[in-house]
CSV table of C-alpha atoms and ligand atoms in Angstrom, one decimal:
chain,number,residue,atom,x,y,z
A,1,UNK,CA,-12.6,5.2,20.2
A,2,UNK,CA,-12.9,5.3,16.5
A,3,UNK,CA,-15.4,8.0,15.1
A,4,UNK,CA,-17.2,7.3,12.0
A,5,UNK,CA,-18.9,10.3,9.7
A,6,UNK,CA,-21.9,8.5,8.8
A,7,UNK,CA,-23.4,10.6,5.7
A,8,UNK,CA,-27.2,9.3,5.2
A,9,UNK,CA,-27.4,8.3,8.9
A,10,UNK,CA,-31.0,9.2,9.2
A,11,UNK,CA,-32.0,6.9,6.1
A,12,UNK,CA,-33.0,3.2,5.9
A,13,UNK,CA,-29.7,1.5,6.3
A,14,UNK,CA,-27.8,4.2,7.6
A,15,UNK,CA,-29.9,4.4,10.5
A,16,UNK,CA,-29.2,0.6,11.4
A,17,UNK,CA,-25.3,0.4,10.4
A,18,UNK,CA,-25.4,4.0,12.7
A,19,UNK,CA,-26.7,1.8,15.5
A,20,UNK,CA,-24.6,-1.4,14.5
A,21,UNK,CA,-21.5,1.2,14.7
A,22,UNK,CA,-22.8,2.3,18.4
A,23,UNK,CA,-22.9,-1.3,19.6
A,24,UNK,CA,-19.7,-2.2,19.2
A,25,UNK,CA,-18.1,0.5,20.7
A,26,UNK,CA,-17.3,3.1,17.4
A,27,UNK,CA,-18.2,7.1,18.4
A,28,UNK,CA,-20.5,8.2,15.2
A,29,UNK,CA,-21.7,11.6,13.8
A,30,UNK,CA,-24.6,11.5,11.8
A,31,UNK,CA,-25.0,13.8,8.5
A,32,UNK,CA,-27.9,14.0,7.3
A,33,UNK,CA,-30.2,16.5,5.0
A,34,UNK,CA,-33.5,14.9,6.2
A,35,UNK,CA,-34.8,15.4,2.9
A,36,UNK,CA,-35.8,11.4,2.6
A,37,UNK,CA,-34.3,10.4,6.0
A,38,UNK,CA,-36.5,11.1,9.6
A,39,UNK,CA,-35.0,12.4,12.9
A,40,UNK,CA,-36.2,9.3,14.8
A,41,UNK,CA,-34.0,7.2,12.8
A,42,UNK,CA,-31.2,8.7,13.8
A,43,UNK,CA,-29.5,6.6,16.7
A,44,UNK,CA,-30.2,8.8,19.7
A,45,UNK,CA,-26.3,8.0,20.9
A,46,UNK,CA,-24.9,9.5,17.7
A,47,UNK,CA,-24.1,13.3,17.5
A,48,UNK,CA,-26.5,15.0,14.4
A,49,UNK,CA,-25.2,17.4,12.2
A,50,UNK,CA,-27.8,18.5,9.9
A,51,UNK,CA,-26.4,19.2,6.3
A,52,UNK,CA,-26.7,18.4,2.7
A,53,UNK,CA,-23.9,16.8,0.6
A,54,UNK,CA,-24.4,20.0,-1.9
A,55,UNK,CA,-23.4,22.2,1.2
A,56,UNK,CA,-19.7,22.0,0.3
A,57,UNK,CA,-18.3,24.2,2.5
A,58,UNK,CA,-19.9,22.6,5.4
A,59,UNK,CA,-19.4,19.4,4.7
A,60,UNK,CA,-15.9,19.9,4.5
A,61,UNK,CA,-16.1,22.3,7.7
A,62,UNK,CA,-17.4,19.1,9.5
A,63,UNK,CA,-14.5,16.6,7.9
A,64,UNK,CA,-11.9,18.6,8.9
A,65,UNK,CA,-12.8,19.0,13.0
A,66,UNK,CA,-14.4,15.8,13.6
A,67,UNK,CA,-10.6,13.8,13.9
A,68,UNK,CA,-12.6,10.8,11.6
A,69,UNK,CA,-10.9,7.5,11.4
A,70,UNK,CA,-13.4,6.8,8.5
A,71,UNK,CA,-16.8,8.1,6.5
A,72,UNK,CA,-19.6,5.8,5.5
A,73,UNK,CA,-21.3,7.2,2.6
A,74,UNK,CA,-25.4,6.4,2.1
A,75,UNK,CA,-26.4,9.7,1.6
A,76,UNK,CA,-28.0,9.3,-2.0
A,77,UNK,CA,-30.9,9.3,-4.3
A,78,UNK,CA,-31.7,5.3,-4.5
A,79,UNK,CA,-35.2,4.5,-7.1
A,80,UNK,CA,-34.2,2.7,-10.6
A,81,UNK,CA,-38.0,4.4,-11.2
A,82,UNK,CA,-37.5,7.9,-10.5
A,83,UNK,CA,-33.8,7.7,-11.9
A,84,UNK,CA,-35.3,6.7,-15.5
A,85,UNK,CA,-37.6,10.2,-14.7
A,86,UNK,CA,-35.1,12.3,-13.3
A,87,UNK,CA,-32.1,11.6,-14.0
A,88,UNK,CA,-30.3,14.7,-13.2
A,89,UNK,CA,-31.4,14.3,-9.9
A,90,UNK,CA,-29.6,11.0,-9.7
A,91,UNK,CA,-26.3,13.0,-11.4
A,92,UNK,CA,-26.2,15.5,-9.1
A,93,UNK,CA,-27.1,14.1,-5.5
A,94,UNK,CA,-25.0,10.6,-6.4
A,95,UNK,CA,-22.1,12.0,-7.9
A,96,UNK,CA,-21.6,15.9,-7.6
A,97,UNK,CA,-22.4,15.6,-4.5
A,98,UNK,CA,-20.3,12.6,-4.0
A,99,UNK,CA,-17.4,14.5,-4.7
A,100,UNK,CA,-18.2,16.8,-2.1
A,101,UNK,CA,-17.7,14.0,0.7
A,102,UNK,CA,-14.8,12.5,-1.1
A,103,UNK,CA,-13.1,16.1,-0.8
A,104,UNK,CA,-14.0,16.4,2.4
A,105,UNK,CA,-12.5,13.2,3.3
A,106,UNK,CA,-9.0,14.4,1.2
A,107,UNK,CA,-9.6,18.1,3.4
A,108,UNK,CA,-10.0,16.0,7.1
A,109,UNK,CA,-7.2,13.6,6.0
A,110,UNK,CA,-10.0,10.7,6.6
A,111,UNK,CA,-8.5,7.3,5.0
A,112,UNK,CA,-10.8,5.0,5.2
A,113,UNK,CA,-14.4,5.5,2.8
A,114,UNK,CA,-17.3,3.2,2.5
A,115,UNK,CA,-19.5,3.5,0.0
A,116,UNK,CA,-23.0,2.1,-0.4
A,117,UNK,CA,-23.3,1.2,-3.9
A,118,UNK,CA,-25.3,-1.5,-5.8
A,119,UNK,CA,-26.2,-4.4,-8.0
A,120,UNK,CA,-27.9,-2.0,-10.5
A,121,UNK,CA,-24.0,-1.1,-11.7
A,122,UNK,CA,-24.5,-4.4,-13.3
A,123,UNK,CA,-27.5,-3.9,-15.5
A,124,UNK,CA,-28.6,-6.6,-17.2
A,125,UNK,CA,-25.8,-9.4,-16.1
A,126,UNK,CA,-24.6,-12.3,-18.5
A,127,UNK,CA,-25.0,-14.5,-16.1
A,128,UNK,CA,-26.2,-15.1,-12.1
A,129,UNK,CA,-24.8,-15.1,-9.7
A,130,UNK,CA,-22.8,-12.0,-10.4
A,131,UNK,CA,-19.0,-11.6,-9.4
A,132,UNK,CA,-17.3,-8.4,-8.9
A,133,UNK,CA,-15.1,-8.6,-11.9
A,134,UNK,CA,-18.2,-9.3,-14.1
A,135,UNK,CA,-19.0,-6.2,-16.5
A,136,UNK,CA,-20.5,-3.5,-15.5
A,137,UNK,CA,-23.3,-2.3,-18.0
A,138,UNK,CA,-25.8,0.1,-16.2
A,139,UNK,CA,-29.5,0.0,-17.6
A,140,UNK,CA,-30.7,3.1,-15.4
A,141,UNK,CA,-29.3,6.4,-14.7
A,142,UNK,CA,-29.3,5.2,-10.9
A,143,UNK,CA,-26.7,2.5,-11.7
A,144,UNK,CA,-24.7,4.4,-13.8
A,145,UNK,CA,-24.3,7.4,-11.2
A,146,UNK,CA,-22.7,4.7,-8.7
A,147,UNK,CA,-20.5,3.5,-11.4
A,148,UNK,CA,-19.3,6.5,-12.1
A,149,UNK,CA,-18.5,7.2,-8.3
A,150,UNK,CA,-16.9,3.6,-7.6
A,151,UNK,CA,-14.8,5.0,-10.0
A,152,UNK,CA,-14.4,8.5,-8.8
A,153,UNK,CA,-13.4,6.7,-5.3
A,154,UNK,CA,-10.9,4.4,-7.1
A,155,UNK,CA,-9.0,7.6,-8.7
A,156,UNK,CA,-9.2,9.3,-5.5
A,157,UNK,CA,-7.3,6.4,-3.7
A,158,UNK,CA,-4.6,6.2,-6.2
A,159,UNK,CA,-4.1,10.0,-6.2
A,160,UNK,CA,-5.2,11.0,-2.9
A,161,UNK,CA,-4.5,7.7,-0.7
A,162,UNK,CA,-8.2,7.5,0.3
A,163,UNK,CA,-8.7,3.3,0.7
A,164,UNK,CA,-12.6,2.8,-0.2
A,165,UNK,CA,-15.0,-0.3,0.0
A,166,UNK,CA,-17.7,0.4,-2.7
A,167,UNK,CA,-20.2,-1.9,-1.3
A,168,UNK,CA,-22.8,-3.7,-4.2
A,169,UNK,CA,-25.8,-4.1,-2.1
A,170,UNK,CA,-28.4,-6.4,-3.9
A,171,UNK,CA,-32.0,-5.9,-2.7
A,172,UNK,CA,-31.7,-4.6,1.3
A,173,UNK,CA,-34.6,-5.9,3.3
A,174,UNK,CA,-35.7,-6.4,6.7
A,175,UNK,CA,-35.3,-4.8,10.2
A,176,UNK,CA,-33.6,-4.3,13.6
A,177,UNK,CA,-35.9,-4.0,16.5
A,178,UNK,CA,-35.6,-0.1,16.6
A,179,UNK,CA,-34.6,0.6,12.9
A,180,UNK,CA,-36.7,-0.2,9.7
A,181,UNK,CA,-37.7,0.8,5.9
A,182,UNK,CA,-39.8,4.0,5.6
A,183,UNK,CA,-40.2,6.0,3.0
A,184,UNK,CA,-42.9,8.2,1.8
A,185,UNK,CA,-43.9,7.4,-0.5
A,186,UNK,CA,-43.1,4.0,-0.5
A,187,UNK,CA,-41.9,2.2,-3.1
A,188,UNK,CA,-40.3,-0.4,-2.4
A,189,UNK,CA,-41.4,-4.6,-2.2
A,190,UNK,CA,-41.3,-5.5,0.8
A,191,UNK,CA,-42.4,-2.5,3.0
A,192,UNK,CA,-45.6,-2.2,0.3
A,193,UNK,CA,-46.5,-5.7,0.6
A,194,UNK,CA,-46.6,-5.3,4.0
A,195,UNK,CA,-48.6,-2.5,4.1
A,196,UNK,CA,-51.0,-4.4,2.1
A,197,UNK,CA,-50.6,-7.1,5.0
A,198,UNK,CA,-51.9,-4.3,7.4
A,199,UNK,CA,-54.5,-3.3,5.6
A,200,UNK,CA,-53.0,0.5,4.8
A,201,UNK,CA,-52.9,-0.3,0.6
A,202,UNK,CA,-55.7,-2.3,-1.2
A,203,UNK,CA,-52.9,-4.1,-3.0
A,204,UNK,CA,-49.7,-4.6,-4.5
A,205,UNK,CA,-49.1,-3.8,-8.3
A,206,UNK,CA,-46.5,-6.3,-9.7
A,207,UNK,CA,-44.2,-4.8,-12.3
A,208,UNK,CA,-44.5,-7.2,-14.9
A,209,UNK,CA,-44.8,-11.0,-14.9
A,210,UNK,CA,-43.0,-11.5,-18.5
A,211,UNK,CA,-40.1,-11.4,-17.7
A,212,UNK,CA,-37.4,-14.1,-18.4
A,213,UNK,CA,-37.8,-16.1,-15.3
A,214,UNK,CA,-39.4,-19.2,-14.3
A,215,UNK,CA,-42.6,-17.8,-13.1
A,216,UNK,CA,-42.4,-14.6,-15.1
A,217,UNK,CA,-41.7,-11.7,-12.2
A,218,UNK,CA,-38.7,-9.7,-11.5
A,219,UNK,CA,-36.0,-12.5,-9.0
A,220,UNK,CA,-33.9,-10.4,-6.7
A,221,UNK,CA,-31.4,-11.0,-4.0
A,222,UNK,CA,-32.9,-9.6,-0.4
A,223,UNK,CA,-30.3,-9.4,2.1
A,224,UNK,CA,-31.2,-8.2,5.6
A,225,UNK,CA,-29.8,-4.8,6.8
A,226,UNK,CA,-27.4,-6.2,10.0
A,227,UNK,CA,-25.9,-8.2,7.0
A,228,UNK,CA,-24.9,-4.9,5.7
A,229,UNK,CA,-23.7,-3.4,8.9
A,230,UNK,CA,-21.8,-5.8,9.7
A,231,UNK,CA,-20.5,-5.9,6.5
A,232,UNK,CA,-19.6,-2.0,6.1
A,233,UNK,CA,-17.9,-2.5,10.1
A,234,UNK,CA,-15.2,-5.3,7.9
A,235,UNK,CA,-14.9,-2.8,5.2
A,236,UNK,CA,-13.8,0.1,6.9
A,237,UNK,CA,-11.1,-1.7,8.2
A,238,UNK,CA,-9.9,-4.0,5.3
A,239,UNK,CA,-6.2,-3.9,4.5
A,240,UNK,CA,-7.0,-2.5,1.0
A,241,UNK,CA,-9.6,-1.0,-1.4
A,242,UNK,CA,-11.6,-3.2,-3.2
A,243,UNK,CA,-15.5,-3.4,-4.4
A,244,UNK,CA,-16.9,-6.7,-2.5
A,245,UNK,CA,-21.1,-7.7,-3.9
A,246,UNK,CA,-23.1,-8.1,-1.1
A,247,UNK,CA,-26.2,-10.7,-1.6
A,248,UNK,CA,-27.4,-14.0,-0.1
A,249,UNK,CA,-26.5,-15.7,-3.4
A,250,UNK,CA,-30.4,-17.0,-3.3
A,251,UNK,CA,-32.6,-14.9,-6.1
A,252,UNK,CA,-36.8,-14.8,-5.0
A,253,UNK,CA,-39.4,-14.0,-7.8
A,254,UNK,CA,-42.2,-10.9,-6.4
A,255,UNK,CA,-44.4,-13.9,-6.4
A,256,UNK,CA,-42.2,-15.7,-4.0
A,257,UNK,CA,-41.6,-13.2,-1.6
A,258,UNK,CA,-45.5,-12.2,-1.6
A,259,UNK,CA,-45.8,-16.3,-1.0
A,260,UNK,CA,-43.5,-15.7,2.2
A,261,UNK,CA,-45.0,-12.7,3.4
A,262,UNK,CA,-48.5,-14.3,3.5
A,263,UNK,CA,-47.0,-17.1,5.5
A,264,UNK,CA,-45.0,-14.4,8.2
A,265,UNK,CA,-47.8,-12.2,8.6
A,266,UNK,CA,-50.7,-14.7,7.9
A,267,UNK,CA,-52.6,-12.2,5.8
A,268,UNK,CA,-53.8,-12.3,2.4
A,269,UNK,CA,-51.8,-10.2,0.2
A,270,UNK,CA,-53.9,-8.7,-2.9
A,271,UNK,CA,-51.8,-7.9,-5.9
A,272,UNK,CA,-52.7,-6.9,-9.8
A,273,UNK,CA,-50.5,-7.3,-12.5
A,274,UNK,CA,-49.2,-4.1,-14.3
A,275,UNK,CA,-46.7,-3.2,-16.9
A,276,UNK,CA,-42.9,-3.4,-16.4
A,277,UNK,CA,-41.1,-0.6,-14.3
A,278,UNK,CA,-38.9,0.8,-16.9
A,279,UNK,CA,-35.0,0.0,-15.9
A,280,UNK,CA,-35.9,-3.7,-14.4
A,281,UNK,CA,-33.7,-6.0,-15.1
A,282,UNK,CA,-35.0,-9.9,-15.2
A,283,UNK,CA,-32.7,-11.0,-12.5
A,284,UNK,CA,-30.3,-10.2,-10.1
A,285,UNK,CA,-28.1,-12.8,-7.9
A,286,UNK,CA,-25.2,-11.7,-5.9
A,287,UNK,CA,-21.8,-14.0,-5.2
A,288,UNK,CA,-20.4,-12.4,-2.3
A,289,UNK,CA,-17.7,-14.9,-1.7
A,290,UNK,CA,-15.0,-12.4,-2.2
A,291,UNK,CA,-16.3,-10.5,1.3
A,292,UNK,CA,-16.2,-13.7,3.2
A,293,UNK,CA,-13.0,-14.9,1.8
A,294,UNK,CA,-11.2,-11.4,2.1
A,295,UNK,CA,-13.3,-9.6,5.0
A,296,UNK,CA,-14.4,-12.5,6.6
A,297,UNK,CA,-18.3,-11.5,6.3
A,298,UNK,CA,-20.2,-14.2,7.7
A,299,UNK,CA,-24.0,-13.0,7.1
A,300,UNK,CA,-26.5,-14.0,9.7
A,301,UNK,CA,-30.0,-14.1,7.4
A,302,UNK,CA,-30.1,-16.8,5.0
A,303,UNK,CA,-33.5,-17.2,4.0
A,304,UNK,CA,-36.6,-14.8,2.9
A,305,UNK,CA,-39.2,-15.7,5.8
A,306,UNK,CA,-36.7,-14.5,8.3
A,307,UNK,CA,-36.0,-11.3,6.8
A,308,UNK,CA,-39.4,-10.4,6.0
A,309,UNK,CA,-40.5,-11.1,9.6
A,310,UNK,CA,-37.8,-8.8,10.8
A,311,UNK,CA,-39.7,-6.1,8.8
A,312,UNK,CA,-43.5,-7.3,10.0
A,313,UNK,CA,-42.5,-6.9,14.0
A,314,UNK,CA,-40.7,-3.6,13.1
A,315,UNK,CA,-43.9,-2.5,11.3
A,316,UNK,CA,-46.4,-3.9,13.9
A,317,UNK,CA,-44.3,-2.0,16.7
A,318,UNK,CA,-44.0,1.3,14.6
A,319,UNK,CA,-47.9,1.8,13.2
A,320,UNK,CA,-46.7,5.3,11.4
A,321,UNK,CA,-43.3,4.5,10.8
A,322,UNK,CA,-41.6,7.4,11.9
A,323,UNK,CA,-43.9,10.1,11.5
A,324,UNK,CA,-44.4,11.8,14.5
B,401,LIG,N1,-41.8,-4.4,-7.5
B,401,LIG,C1,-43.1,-4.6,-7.8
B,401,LIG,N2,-44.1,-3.8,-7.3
B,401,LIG,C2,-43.8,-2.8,-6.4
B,401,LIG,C3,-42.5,-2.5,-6.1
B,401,LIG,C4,-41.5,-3.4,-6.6
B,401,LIG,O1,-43.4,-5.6,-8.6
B,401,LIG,O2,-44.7,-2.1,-6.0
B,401,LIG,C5,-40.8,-5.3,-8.0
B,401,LIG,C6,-39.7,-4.5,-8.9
B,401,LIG,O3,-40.1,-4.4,-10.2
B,401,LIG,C7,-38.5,-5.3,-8.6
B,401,LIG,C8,-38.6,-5.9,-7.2
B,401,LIG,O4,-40.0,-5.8,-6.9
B,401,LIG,O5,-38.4,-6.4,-9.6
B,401,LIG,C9,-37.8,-5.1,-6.2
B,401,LIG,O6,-38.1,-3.7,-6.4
B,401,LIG,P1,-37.7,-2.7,-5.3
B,401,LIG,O7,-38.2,-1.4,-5.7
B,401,LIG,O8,-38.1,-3.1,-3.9
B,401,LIG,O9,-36.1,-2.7,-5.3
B,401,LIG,P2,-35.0,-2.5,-6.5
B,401,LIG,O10,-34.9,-3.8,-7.1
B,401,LIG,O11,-35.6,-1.4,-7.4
B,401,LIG,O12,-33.8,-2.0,-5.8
């Protein structure tokens, strides 16, 4: 049985690629700081080692007796918002502490990384849908920490023999039955339009409505969270390092996706306008045909209504989220 060291296994899509491991058939060890993750995300099948990535002695104490056939890396700081506030924050968790892991993994002899990075590497793009090989301008301290540790990763494969996926998530959305998005505070879409839907928030501020779109808000590309499991499960065991995009190739406006809310949870979703959230790009589109050519990724959740009811029956069967 192959056992993965899941760093970030208590977070929002750790938690599900955790229990996407577990079902077919990998051993997993979660660890986690808890600092934004929760204990009942954690899959209760995996083993828990509680631990922060600036812990480097540990971290390397726990990659050297755990015999790992690979490491899945999600243990980071993730807001475009609060990176554009703090951006040492985003320096220090997302690549010094980076490094950490990517010793360890050099200290436990562990060959195979995956690491969860993201569209905002992009910045503003030159054109959508984005390609791998399409510049990479970050326009937020967020995206330019995962540049920097794609490649960190990259220099560590040719010097250390490390093969690494780094993984451009576009917008991650929706829900397994057990697993889903919880954060406190919240500040993401999709979890805060539903909460709106619920009746726990008056309404939803929209960042902006003129932007350079058709109808004037942000257009992003929401792909569900078993998309991504499945596709870090390929990754881990691709013949070579490479750095795969990972969308639906489809871009919704907030506007949209508030549309398609209304019509999965049949609610009335208030919303104001506000001013842009500095570090917002106008779009982002993701062409992941280099993962389904190479990998063989074949995602499961095409369009918006299904993700988003994913996230409604995971909110309507876990009233507090996960606090206990
Ligand atoms: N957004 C918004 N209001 C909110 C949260 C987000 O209008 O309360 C917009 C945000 O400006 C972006 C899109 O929704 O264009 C997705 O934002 P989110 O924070 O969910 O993900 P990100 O794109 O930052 O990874």
């Amino acid at each position: 049985m192959k056992h993965i060291l899941v760093a970030g296994g208590a977070g929002y899509i750790g938690s599900a690629c955790t229990e996407y491991l577990l079902n077919n058939g990998y051993a997993v060890t979660v660890y986690d700081s808890l600092v934004t993750g929760h204990l009942d995300a954690i899959d209760p099948r995996a083993k828990f080692i509680p631990g922060d990535l600036a812990d480097r002695e540990k971290i390397i104490k726990v990659a050297k007796e755990g015999n790992f056939y690979g490491i899945m890396h999600f243990a980071a700081a993730s807001l475009v918002g609060e990176s554009m506030v703090d951006p040492s924050k985003y320096f220090r968790n997302n690549i010094a502490n980076g490094i950490n892991l990517a010793d360890a993994a050099v200290a436990g002899n562990i060959k195979n990384f995956v690491f969860s990075s993201t569209a905002a590497t992009f910045g503003q793009p030159e054109k959508c849908p984005i390609s791998e090989n399409d510049p990479q301008k970050p326009i937020n301290p967020y995206g330019e920490s995962k540049l920097c540790f794609e490649k960190i990763l990259n220099w560590y494969s040719q010097i250390h023999g490390i093969k690494y996926a780094a993984l451009r998530y576009f917008n991650a959305a929706g829900a397994t039955e057990n697993f889903g998005e919880a954060h406190n505070p919240e500040t993401h879409l999709i979890p805060i339009i539903l909460q709106v839907a619920a009746g726990e928030r008056e309404k939803l501020m929209v960042y902006g409505n003129d932007y350079n779109t058709p109808d004037g808000s942000c257009v992003r590309d929401y792909i569900h969270i078993l998309d991504l499991a499945q596709a870090h499960m390929l990754a881990l065991d691709a013949p070579e390092s490479g750095h795969y995009n990972l969308g639906t190739g489809k871009g919704l406006s907030v506007f949209e996706i508030i549309k398609a809310a209304e019509k999965v949870s049949g609610k009335k979703i208030n919303f104001e306008i506000a001013p842009r959230r500095p570090g917002d790009p106008d779009t982002l589109i993701a062409c992941s045909d280099r993962i389904k050519k190479l990998l063989g990724w074949k995602p499961q959740f095409e369009n918006a209504e299904a993700i988003i009811e994913s996230a409604w029956k995971w909110k309507l069967n876990h009233k507090n989220g996960y606090l206990r």
